[in-house]
mmCIF file of C-alpha atoms in Angstrom:
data_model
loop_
_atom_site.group_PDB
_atom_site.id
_atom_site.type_symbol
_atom_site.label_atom_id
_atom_site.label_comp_id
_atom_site.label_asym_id
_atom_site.label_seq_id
_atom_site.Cartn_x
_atom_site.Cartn_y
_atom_site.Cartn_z
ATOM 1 C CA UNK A 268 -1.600 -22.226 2.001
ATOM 2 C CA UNK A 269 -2.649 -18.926 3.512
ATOM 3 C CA UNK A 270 -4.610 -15.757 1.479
ATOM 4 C CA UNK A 271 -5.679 -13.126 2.866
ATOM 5 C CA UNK A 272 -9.269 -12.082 3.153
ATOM 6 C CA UNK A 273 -9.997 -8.092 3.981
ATOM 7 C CA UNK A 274 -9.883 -7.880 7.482
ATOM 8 C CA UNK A 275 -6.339 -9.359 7.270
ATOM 9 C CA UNK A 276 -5.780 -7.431 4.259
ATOM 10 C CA UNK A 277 -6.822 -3.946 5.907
ATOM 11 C CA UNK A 278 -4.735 -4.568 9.070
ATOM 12 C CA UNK A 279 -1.878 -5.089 6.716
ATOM 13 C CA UNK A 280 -2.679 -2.325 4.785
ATOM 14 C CA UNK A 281 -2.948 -0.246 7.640
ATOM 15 C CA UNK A 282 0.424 -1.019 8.825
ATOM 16 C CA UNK A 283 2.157 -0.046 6.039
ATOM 17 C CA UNK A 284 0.035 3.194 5.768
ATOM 18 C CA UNK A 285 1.538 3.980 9.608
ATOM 19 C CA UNK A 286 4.796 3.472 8.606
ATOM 20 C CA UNK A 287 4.190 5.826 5.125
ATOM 21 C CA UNK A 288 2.448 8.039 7.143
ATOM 22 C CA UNK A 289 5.496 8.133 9.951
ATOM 23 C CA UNK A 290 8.096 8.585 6.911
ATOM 24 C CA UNK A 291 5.938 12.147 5.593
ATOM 25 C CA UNK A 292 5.944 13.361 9.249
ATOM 26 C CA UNK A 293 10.090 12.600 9.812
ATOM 27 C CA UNK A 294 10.235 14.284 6.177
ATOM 28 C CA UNK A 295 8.379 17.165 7.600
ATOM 29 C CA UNK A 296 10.330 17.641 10.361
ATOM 30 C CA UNK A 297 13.615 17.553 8.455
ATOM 31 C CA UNK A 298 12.172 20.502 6.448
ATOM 32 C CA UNK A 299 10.778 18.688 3.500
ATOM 33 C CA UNK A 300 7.544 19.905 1.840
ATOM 34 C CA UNK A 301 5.876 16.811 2.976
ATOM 35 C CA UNK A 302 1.643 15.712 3.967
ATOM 36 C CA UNK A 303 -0.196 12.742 4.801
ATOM 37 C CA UNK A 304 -3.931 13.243 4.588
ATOM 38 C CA UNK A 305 -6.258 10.578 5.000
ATOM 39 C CA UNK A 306 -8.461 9.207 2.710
ATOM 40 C CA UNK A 307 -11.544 6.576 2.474
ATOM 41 C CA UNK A 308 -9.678 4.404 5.622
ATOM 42 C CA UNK A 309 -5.872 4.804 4.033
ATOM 43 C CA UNK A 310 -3.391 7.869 3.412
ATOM 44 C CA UNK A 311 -1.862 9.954 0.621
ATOM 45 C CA UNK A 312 1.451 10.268 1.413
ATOM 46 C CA UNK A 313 4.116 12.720 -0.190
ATOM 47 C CA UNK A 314 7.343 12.829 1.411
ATOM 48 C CA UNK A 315 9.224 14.935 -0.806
ATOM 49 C CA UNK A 316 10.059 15.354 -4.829
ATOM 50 C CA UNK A 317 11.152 11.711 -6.167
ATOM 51 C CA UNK A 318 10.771 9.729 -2.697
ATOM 52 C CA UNK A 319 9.611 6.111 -3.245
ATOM 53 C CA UNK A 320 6.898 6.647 -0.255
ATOM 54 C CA UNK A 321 5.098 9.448 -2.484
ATOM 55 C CA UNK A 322 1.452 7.293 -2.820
ATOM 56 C CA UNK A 323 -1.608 6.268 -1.856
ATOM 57 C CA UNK A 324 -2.056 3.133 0.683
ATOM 58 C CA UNK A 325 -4.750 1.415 2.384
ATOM 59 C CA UNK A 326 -7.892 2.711 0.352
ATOM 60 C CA UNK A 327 -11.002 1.155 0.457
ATOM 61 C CA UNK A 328 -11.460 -0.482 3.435
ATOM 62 C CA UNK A 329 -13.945 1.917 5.318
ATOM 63 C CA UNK A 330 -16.398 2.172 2.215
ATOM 64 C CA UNK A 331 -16.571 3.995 -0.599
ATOM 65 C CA UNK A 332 -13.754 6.806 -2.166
ATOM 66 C CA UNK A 333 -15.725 9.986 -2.182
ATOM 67 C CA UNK A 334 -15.111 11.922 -5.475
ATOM 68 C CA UNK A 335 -14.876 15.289 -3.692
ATOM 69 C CA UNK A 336 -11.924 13.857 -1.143
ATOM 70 C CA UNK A 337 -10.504 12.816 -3.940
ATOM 71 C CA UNK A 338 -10.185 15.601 -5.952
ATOM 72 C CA UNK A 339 -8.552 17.365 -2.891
ATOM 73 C CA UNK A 340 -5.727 14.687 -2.891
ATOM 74 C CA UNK A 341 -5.632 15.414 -6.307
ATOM 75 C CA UNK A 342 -4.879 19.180 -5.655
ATOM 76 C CA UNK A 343 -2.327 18.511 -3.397
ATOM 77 C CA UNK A 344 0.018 15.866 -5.399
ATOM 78 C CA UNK A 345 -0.588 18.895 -8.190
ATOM 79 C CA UNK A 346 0.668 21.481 -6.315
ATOM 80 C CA UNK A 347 3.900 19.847 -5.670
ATOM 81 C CA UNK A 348 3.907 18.646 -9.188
ATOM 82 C CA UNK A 349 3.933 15.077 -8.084
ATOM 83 C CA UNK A 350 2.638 12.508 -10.113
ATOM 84 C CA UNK A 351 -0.298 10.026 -7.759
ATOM 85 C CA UNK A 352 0.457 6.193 -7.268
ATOM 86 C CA UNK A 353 -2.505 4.452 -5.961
ATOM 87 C CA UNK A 354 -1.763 0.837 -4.456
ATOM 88 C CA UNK A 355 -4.928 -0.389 -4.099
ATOM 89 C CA UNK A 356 -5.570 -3.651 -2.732
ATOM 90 C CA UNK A 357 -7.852 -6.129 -4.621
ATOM 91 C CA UNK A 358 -9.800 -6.996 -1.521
ATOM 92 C CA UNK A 359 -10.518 -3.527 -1.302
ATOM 93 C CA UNK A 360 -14.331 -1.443 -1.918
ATOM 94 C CA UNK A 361 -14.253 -2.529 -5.686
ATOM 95 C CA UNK A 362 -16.291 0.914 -6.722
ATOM 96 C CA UNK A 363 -12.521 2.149 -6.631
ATOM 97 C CA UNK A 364 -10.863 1.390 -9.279
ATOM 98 C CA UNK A 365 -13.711 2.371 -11.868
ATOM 99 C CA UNK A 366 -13.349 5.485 -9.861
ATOM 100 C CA UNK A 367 -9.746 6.306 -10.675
ATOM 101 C CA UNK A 368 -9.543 5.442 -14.371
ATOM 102 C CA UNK A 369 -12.440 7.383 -14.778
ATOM 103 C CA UNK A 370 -9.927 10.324 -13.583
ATOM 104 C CA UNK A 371 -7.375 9.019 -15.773
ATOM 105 C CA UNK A 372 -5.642 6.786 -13.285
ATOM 106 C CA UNK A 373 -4.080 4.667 -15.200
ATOM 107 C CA UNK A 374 -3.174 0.622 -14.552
ATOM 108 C CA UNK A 375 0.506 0.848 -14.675
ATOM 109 C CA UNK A 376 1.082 -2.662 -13.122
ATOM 110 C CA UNK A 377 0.551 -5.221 -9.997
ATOM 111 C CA UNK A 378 2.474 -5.895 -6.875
ATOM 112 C CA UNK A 379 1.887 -9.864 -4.341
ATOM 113 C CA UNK A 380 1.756 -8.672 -0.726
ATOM 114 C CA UNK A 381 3.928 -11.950 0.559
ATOM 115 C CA UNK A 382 3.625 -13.092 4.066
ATOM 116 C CA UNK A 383 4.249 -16.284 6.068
ATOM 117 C CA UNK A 384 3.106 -18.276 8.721
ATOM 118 C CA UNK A 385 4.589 -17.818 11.993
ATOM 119 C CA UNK A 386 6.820 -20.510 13.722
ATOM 120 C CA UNK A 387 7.038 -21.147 17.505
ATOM 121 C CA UNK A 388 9.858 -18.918 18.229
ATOM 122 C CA UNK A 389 8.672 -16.095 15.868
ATOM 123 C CA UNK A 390 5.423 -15.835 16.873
ATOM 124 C CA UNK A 391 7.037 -15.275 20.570
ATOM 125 C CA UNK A 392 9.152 -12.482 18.977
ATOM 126 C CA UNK A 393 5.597 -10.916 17.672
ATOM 127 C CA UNK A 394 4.233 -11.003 21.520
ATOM 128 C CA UNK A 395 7.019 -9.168 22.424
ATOM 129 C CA UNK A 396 6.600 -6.033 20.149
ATOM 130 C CA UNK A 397 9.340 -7.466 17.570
ATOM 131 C CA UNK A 398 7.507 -6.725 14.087
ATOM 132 C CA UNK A 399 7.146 -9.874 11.839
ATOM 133 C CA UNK A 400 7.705 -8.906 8.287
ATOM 134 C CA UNK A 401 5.844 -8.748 5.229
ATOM 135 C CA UNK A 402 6.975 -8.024 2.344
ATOM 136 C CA UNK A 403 6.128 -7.072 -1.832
ATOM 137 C CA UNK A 404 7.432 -8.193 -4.473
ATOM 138 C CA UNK A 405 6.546 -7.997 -8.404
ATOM 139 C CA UNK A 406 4.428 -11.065 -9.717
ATOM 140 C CA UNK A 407 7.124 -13.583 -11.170
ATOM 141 C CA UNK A 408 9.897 -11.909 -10.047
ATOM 142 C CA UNK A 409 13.251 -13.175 -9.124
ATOM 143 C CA UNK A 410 12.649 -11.371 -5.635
ATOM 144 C CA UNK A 411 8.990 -13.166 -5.334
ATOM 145 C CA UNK A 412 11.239 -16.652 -6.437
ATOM 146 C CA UNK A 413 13.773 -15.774 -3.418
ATOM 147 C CA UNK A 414 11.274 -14.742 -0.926
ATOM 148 C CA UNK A 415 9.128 -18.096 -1.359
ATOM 149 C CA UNK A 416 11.882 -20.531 -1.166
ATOM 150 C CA UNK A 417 11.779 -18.801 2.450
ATOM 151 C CA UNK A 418 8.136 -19.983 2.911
ATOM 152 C CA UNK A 419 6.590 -16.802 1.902
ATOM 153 C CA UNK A 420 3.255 -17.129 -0.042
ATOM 154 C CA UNK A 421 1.064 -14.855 -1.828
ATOM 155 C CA UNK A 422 -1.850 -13.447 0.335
ATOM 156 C CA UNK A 423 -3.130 -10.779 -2.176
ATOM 157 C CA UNK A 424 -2.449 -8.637 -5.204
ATOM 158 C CA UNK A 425 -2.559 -4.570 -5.030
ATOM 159 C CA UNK A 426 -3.096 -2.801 -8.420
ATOM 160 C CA UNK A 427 -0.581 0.463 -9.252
ATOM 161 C CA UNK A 428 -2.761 3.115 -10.518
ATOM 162 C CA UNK A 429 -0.943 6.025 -11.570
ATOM 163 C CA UNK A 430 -2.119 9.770 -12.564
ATOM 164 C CA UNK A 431 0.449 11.551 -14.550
ATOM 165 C CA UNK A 432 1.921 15.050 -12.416
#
C-alpha cells in the first residue's frame, strides 16, 4: 500500500507546478495574457481566459501563506477577471485552508493524487529521464475505478478551493 507523506507529496506537487508553470510561459509566448508568480513554495498560474491550467498548485510546503502575497495573487486573477482555483494538498501547512475561506475561498470539491509503484523495467525508464506518471482522478470515480485496476493507489487528497472572478 503506498501514501504519501509531505516530502513525497511536495516533490509531486512541485512537478506538476513546473509543468503549470511551463504551460503559462508557452501561453505567453504565443501571445496570451498569461503569469505564473510564485507563492508560499507553489505557483499561481493563469494561462489564458477558460484554460484548465488557470490555478494555484503546490502551496504550503515552505511554511506559512502570507496574507499580503496573497492578496497580490488575488489582484492579478481579478484583473483578468479570472475566477482562483486553489488545489491544495492535505499534507500541506494546515494554517491554509482557514486562510482562504476566510477570503471567501470556497470548498468546491476533492481530487486522489494516484500513483504506483515502480516495476523493474519502469523504474529503468525513470533513470533514463523517461517521466513515470501520476495521475488525478475524482474520489469514486469511474476514472479512479480504471486507473486502480492498473495498480494505481491513492497517495493523498488535494482540496479545490475556489474564489468566485
Amino acid at each position: 500500500m503506498l501514501l504519501a507523506g509531505p516530502s513525497l507529496a511536495h516533490r509531486l506537487e512541485a512537478a506538476e507546478q513546473r509543468l503549470s508553470v511551463s504551460l503559462a510561459a508557452a501561453a505567453s509566448r504565443a501571445g496570451a495574457d498569461a503569469f505564473a508568480l510564485p507563492l508560499a513554495g507553489g505557483a499561481a498560474v493563469f494561462s489564458g481566459a477558460g484554460s484548465p491550467f488557470n490555478k494555484v498548485i503546490g502551496l504550503g510546503f515552505a511554511g506559512p501563506l502570507e496574507p499580503a502575497d496573497l492578496a497580490a495573487i488575488e489582484a492579478a486573477y481579478v484583473a483578468h477577471g479570472a475566477p482562483i482555483q486553489v488545489e491544495l494538498s492535505t499534507l500541506a501547512e494546515p494554517s491554509i485552508a482557514p486562510l482562504l475561506t476566510g477570503r471567501g475561498y470556497a470548498l468546491v470539491g476533492f481530487e486522489d493524487v494516484l500513483g504506483r509503484a515502480l516495476e523493474p523495467g519502469l523504474a529503468d525508464a525513470a533513470r533514463t529521464g523517461c517521466d513515470v506518471a501520476t495521475m488525478t482522478t475524482a474520489p469514486g470515480s469511474k476514472s479512479q475505478h480504471n486507473a486502480r485496476r492498473q495498480g494505481f493507489e491513492l497517495l493523498y487528497t488535494r482540496a479545490i478551493l475556489v474564489r468566485p472572478a
